[in-house]
Short mmCIF file of C-alpha atoms in Angstrom, two decimals:
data_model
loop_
_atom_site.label_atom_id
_atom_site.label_comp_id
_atom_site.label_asym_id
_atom_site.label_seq_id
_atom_site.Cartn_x
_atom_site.Cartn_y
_atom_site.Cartn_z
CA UNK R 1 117.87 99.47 72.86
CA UNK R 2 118.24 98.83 69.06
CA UNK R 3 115.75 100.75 66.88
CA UNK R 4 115.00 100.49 62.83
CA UNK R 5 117.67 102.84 62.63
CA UNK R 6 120.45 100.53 63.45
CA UNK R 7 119.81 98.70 60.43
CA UNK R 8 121.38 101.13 58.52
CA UNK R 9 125.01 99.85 58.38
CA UNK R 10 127.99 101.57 58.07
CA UNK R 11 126.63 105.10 57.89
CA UNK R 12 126.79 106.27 61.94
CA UNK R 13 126.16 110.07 60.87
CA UNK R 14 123.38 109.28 59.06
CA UNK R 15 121.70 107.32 61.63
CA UNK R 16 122.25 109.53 64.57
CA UNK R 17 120.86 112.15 62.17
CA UNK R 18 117.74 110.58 61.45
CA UNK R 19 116.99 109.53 64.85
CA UNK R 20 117.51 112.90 66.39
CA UNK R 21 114.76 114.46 63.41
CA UNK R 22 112.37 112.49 64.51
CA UNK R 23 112.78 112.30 68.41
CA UNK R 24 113.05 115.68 68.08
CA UNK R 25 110.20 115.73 65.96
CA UNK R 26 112.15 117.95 63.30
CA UNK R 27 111.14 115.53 60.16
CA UNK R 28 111.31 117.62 56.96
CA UNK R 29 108.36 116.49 54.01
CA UNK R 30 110.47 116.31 51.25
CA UNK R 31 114.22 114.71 51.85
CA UNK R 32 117.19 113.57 49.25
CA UNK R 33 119.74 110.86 50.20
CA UNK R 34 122.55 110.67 48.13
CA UNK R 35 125.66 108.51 48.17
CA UNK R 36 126.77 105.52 45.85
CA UNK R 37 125.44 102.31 45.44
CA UNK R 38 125.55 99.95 48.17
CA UNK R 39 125.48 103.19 50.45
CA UNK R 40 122.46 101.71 51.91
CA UNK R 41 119.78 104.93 51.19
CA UNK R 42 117.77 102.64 50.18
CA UNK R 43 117.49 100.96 53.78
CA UNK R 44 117.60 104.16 55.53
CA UNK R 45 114.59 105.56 53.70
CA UNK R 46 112.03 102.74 55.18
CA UNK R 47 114.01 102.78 58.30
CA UNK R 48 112.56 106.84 58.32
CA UNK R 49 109.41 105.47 57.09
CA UNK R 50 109.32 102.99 60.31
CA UNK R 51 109.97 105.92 63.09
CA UNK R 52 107.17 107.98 61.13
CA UNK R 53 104.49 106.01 60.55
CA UNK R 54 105.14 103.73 64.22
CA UNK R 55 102.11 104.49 66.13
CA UNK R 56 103.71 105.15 68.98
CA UNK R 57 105.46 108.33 68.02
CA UNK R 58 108.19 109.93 67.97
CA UNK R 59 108.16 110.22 72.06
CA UNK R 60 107.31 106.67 72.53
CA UNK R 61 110.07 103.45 73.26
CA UNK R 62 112.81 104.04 70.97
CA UNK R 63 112.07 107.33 69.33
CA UNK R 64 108.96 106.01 67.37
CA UNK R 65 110.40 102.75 66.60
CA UNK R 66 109.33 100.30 68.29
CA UNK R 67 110.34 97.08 65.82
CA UNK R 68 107.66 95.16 67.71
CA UNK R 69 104.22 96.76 66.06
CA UNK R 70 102.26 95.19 63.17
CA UNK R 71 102.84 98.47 61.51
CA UNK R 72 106.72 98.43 62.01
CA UNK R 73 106.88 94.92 61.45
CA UNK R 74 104.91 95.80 57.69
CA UNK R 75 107.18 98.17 57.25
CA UNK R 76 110.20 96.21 58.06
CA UNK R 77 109.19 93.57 55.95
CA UNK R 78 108.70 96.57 52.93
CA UNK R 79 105.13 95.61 52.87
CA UNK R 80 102.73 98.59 54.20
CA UNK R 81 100.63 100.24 51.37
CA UNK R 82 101.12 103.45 52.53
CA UNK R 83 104.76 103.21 52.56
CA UNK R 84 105.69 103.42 48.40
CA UNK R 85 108.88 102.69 46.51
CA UNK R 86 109.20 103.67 42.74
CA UNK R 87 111.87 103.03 40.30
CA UNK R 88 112.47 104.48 36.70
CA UNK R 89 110.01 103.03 34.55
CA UNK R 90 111.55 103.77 31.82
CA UNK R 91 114.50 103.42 29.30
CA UNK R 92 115.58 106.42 30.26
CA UNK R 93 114.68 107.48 33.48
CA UNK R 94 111.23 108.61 35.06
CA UNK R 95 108.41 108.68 32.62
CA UNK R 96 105.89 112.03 32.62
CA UNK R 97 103.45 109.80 32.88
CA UNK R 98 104.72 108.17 35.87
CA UNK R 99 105.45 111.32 37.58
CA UNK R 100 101.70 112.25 36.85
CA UNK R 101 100.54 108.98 38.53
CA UNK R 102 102.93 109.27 41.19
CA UNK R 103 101.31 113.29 42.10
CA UNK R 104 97.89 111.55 41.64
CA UNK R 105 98.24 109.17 44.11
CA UNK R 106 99.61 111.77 46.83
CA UNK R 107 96.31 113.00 47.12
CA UNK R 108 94.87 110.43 48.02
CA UNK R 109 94.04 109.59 51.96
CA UNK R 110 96.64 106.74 53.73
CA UNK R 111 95.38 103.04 53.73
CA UNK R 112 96.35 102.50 57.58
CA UNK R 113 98.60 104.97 59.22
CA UNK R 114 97.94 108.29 59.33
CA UNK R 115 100.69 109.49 56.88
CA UNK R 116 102.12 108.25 53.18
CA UNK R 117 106.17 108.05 52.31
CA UNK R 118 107.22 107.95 49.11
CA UNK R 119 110.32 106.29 48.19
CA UNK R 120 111.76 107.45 44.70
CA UNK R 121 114.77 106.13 43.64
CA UNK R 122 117.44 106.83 41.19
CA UNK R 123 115.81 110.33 40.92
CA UNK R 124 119.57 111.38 39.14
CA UNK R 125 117.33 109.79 36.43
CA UNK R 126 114.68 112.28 36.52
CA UNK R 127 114.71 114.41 33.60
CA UNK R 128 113.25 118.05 32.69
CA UNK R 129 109.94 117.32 31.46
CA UNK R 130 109.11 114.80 34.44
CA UNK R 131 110.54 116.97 36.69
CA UNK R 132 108.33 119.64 36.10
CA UNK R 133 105.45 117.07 36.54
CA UNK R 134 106.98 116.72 39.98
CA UNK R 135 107.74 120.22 41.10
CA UNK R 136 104.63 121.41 42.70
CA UNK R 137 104.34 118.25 44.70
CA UNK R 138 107.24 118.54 45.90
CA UNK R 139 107.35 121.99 47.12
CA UNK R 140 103.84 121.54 48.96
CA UNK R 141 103.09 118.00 49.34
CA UNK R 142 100.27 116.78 51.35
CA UNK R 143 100.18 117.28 54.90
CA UNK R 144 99.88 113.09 55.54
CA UNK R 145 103.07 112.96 52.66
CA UNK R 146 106.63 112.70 53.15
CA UNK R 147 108.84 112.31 50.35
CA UNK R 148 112.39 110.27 50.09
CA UNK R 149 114.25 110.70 46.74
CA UNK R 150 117.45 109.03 46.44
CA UNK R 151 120.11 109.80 44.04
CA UNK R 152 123.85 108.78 43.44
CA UNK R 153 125.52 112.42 43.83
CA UNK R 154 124.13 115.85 44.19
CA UNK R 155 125.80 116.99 41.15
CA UNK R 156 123.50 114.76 38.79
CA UNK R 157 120.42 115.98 40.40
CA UNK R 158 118.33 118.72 38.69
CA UNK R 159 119.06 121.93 40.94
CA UNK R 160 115.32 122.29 40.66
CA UNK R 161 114.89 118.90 42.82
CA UNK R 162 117.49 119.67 45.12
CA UNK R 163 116.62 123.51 45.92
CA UNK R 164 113.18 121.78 46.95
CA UNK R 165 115.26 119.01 49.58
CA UNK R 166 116.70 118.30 53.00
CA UNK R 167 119.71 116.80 51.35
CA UNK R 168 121.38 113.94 53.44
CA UNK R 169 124.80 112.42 52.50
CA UNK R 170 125.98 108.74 52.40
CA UNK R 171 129.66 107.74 52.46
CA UNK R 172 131.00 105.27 50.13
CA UNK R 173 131.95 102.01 52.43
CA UNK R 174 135.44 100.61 51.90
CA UNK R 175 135.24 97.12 50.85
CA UNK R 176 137.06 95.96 54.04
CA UNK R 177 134.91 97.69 56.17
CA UNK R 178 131.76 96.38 54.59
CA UNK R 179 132.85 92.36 54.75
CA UNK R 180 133.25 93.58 57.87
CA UNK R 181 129.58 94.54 58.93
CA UNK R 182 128.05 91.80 56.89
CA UNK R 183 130.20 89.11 59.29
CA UNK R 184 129.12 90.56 61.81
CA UNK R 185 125.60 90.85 60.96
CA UNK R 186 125.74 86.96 59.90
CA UNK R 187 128.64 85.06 61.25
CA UNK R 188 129.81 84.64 57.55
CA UNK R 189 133.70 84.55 56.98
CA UNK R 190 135.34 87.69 55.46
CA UNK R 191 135.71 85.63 52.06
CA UNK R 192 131.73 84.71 51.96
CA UNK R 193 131.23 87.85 53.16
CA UNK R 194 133.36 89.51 49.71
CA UNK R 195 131.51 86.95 47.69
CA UNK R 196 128.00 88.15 48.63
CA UNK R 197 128.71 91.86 48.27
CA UNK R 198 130.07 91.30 45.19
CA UNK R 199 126.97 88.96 44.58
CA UNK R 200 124.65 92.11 45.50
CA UNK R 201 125.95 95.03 43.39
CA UNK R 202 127.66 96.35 46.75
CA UNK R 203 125.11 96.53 49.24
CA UNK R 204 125.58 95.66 52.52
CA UNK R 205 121.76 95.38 53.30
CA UNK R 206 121.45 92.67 50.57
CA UNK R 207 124.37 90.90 50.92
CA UNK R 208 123.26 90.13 54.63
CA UNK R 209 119.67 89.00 53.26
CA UNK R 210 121.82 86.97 50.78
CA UNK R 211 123.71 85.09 52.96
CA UNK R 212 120.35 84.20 55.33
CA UNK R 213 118.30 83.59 52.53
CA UNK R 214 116.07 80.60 54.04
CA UNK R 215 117.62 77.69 53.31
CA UNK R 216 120.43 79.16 52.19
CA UNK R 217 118.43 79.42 48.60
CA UNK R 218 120.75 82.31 47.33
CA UNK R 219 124.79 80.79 48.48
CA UNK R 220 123.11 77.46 46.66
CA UNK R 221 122.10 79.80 43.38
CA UNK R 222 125.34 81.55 43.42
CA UNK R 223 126.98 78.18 43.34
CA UNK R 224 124.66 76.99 39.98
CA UNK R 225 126.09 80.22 38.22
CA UNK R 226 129.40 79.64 39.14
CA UNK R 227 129.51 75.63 38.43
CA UNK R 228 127.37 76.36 35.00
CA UNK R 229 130.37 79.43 33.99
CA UNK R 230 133.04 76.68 34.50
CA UNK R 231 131.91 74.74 32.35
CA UNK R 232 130.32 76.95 29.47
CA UNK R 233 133.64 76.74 27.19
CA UNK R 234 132.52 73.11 26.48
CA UNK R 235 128.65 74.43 25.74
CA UNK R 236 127.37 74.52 22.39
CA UNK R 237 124.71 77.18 20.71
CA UNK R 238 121.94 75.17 22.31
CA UNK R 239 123.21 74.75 25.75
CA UNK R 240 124.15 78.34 26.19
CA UNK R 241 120.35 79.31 25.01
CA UNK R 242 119.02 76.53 27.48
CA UNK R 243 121.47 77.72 30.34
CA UNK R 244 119.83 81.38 29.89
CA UNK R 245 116.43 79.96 30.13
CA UNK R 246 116.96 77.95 33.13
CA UNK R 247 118.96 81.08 34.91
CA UNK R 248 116.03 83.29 34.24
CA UNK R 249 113.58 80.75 35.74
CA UNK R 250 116.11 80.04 38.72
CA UNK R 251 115.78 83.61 39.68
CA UNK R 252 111.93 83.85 39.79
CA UNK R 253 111.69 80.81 41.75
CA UNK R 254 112.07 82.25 45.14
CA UNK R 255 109.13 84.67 44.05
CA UNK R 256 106.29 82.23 45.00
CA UNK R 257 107.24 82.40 48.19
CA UNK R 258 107.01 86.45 47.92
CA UNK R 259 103.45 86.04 45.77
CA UNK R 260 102.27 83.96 48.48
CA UNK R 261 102.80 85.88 51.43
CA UNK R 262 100.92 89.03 49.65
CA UNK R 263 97.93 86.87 48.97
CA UNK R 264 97.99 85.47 52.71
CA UNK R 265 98.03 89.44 53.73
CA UNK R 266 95.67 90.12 51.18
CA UNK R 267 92.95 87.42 52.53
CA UNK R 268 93.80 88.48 55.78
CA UNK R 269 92.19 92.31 55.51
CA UNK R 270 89.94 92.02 52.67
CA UNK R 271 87.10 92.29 55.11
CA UNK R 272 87.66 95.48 56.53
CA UNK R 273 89.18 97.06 53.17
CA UNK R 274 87.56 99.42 51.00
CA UNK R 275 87.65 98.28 47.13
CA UNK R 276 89.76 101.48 46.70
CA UNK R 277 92.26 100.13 49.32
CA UNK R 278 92.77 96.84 48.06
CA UNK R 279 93.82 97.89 44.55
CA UNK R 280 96.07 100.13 45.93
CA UNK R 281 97.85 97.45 47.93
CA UNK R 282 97.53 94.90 44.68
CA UNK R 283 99.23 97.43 42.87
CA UNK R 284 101.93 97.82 45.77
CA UNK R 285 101.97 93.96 45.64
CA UNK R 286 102.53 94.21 41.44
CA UNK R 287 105.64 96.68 42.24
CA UNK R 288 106.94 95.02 44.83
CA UNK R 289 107.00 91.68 42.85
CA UNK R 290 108.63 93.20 40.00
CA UNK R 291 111.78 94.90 42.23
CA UNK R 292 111.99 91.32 43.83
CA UNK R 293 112.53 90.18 39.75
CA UNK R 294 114.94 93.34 39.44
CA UNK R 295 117.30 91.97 42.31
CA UNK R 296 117.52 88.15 41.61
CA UNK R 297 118.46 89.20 37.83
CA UNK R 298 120.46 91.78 39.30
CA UNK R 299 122.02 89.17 41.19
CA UNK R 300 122.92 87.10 38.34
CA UNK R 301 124.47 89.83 36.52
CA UNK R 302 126.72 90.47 39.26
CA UNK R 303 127.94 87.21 39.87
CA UNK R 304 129.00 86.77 36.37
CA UNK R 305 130.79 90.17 36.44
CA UNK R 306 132.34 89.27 39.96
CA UNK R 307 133.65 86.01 38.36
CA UNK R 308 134.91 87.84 34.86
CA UNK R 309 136.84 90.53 37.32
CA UNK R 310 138.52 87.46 38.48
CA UNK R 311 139.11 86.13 35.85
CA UNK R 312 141.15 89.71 34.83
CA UNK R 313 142.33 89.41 37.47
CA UNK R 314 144.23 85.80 36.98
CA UNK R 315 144.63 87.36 33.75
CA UNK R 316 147.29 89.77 34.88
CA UNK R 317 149.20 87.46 37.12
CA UNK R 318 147.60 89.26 40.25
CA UNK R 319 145.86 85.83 41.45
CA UNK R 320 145.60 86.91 44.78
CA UNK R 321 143.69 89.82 44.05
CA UNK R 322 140.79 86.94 43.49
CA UNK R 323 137.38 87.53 45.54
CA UNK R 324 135.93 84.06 44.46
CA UNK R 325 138.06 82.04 46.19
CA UNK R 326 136.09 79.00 46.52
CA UNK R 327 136.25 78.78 42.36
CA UNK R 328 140.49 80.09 42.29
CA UNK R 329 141.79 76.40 41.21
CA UNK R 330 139.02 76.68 37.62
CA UNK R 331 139.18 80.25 37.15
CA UNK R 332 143.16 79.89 36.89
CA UNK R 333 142.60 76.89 34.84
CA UNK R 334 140.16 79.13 32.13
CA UNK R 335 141.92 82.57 32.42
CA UNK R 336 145.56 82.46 33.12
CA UNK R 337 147.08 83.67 29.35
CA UNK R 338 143.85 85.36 28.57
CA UNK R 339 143.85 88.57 27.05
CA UNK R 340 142.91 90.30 30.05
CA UNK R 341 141.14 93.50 27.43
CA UNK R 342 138.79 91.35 26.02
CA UNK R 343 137.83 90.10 29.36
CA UNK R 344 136.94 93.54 30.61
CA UNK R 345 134.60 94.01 26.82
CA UNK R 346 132.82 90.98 28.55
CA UNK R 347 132.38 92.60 31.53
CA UNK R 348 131.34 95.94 29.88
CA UNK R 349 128.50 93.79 28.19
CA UNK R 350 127.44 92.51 31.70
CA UNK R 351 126.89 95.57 32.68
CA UNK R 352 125.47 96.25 29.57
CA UNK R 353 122.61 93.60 30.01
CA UNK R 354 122.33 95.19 33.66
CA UNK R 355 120.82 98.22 32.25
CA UNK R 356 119.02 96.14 29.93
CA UNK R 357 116.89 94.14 32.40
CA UNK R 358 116.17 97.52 34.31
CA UNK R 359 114.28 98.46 30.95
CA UNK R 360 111.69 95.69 30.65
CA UNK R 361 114.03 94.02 28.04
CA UNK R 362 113.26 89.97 27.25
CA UNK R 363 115.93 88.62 30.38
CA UNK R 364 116.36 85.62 28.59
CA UNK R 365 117.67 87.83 25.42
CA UNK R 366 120.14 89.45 27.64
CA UNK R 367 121.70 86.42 29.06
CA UNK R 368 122.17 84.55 26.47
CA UNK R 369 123.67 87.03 24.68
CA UNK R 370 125.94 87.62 27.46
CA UNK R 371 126.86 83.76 27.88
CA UNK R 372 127.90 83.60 24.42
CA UNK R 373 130.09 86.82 25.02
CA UNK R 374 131.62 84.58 27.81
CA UNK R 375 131.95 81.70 25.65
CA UNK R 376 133.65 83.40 23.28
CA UNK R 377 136.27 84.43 25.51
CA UNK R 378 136.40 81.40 27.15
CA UNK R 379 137.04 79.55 23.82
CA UNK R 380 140.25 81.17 23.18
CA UNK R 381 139.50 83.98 20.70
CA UNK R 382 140.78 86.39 23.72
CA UNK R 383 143.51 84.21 24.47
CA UNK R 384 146.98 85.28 23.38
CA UNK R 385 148.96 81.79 24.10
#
């Protein structure tokens, strides 16, 4: 029978792992998964969180995950207040301050279940002088608190943080093998398939959310960004600035949907909630709405840089190297004789605005500054015919 720990695709050592910790009831408190992007930590960590906090145990149907509880089901859905996901709040990385709030909050009692996981990502980001903030908790957390850090390598994580660990590794996922598990997981051809893991930064988890995005809201987006890129050469200071602005806005339109299902959830247990309680879950509500913003910008971001890489691609005469294939016939239209270097500056400042928009940075700023990059390629100042 499937458990949550099935969702974890592509990494079969990492899920037989996890599942034989907690059936065998040998969960460490404080545990660091590293691997790349798109390695699906991210995925595994509330997986863990699922078999932990599923109030059947870790003897019960499926090892402790049942997948058919309220409380898995909350979990699942990344929306249980005692299960918490941070990010880097700041330029940087992890501010002290954070850290501080983050220690605070560990000693406080669980909401529902009868322990707390905290999900820290990116803690490669986690400098000295948070660290430090950090330390104690981490070598003797709570006895209700289990901690999941997740970095990119071990090598970029302080010694100090990784001394403290139960350090589990992720494989990086051949691109062939991922297209792979997302058509399976949706039905989608192997091309689709390409086009939404490119679409996602990698990930296999979100590219299969992607592509069964009700009413197929994201493929539709994907196809805006693409249509409105094809036709930016002929866009002038104005349109590029209103083309940002409506980008922006097309990526926090799916987020009512998110805002209302928190307030339905909200209204639901209000009754029986202590005051205490319900700003902890508006607050989990606050971050949660915020990483939804993170990923649909992220999103945009990545289709622009999937579509220049093409575009270097046609560049160097290596059409068939092309992952949008539904857009080949335009991008070889706008790229071939391009001056494939200054397509890959273009791509550098995509990436750019990337780490921009993780930073609290005006989005709108970003893109258009990035669509008039593109433009500017586009409009042969990178062309060498």
């Amino acid at each position: 029978m499937a458990d949550a720990f099935d969702n974890i695709l592509g990494q079969p050592k990492v899920r037989e792992f996890l599942r034989a910790s907690v059936v065998s009831e040998r969960v460490t408190q404080a545990y660091l998964f590293v691997g790349p992007a798109g390695s699906n930590k991210t995925t595994a960590a509330y997986a863990l969180a699922q078999a932990l906090l599923c109030p059947k145990g870790p003897t019960g149907p499926r090892g402790g995950s049942c997948g058919a509880c309220d409380r898995c089901g909350r979990i699942a859905r990344r929306k249980h207040p005692d299960v918490r996901y941070f990010a880097p709040a700041g330029a940087n990385g992890y501010l002290v301050e954070q850290v501080r709030e983050i220690v605070a909050d560990t000693s406080l009692a669980p909401i529902q279940a009868e322990k707390k996981i905290y999900i820290l990502d990116r803690v490669d980001l986690l400098g000295a002088s948070a660290a430090n903030a950090f330390l104690k908790t981490l070598e003797e957390p709570e006895d209700d608190v289990v901690m999941i850090l997740l970095g990119r390598t071990r090598e970029s994580v302080l010694p100090t943080i990784l001394s403290r660990c139960q350090v589990v590794p992720f494989r990086h996922i051949p691109a062939s093998e991922a297209a792979g598990i997302v058509s399976q997981n949706t039905g989608a051809a192997a091309d689709q398939a390409r086009q939404a893991i490119e679409a996602c930064g990698g990930s296999i988890t979100a590219a299969v959310a992607f592509l069964t995005a009700p009413a197929n809201e994201r493929l539709a987006f994907r196809s805006r960004l693409l249509g409105d890129l094809s036709r930016l050469s002929a866009a002038d200071d104005w349109d590029v600035v209103e083309m940002a602005r409506d980008w922006v806005e097309a990526s926090k339109a799916p987020l009512d949907a998110v805002r209302a299902s928190q307030e339905a959830e909200l209204a639901e247990n209000a009754d029986f909630l202590a005051k205490s309680a319900i700003r902890q879950i508006e607050a989990r509500n606050k971050r949660q709405l915020s990483a939804k913003t993170s990923e649909y910008l992220r999103q945009t971001t990545a289709i622009v840089r999937s579509w220049l890489r093409d575009g270097m691609m046609v560049a160097a005469g290596t059409p068939e190297l092309v992952i949008n294939t539904d857009v080949a016939e335009r991008l070889t239209e706008l790229f071939a004789g391009a001056d494939a270097g200054r397509i890959a500056g273009a791509i550098s400042r995509a990436e750019a605005c990337d780490r921009a928009l993780a930073y609290n940075v005006s989005p709108e700023t970003c893109v258009d500054a990035l669509l008039f990059d593109v433009r500017e390629v586009l409009n042969g100042s990178g062309r060498t015919d």
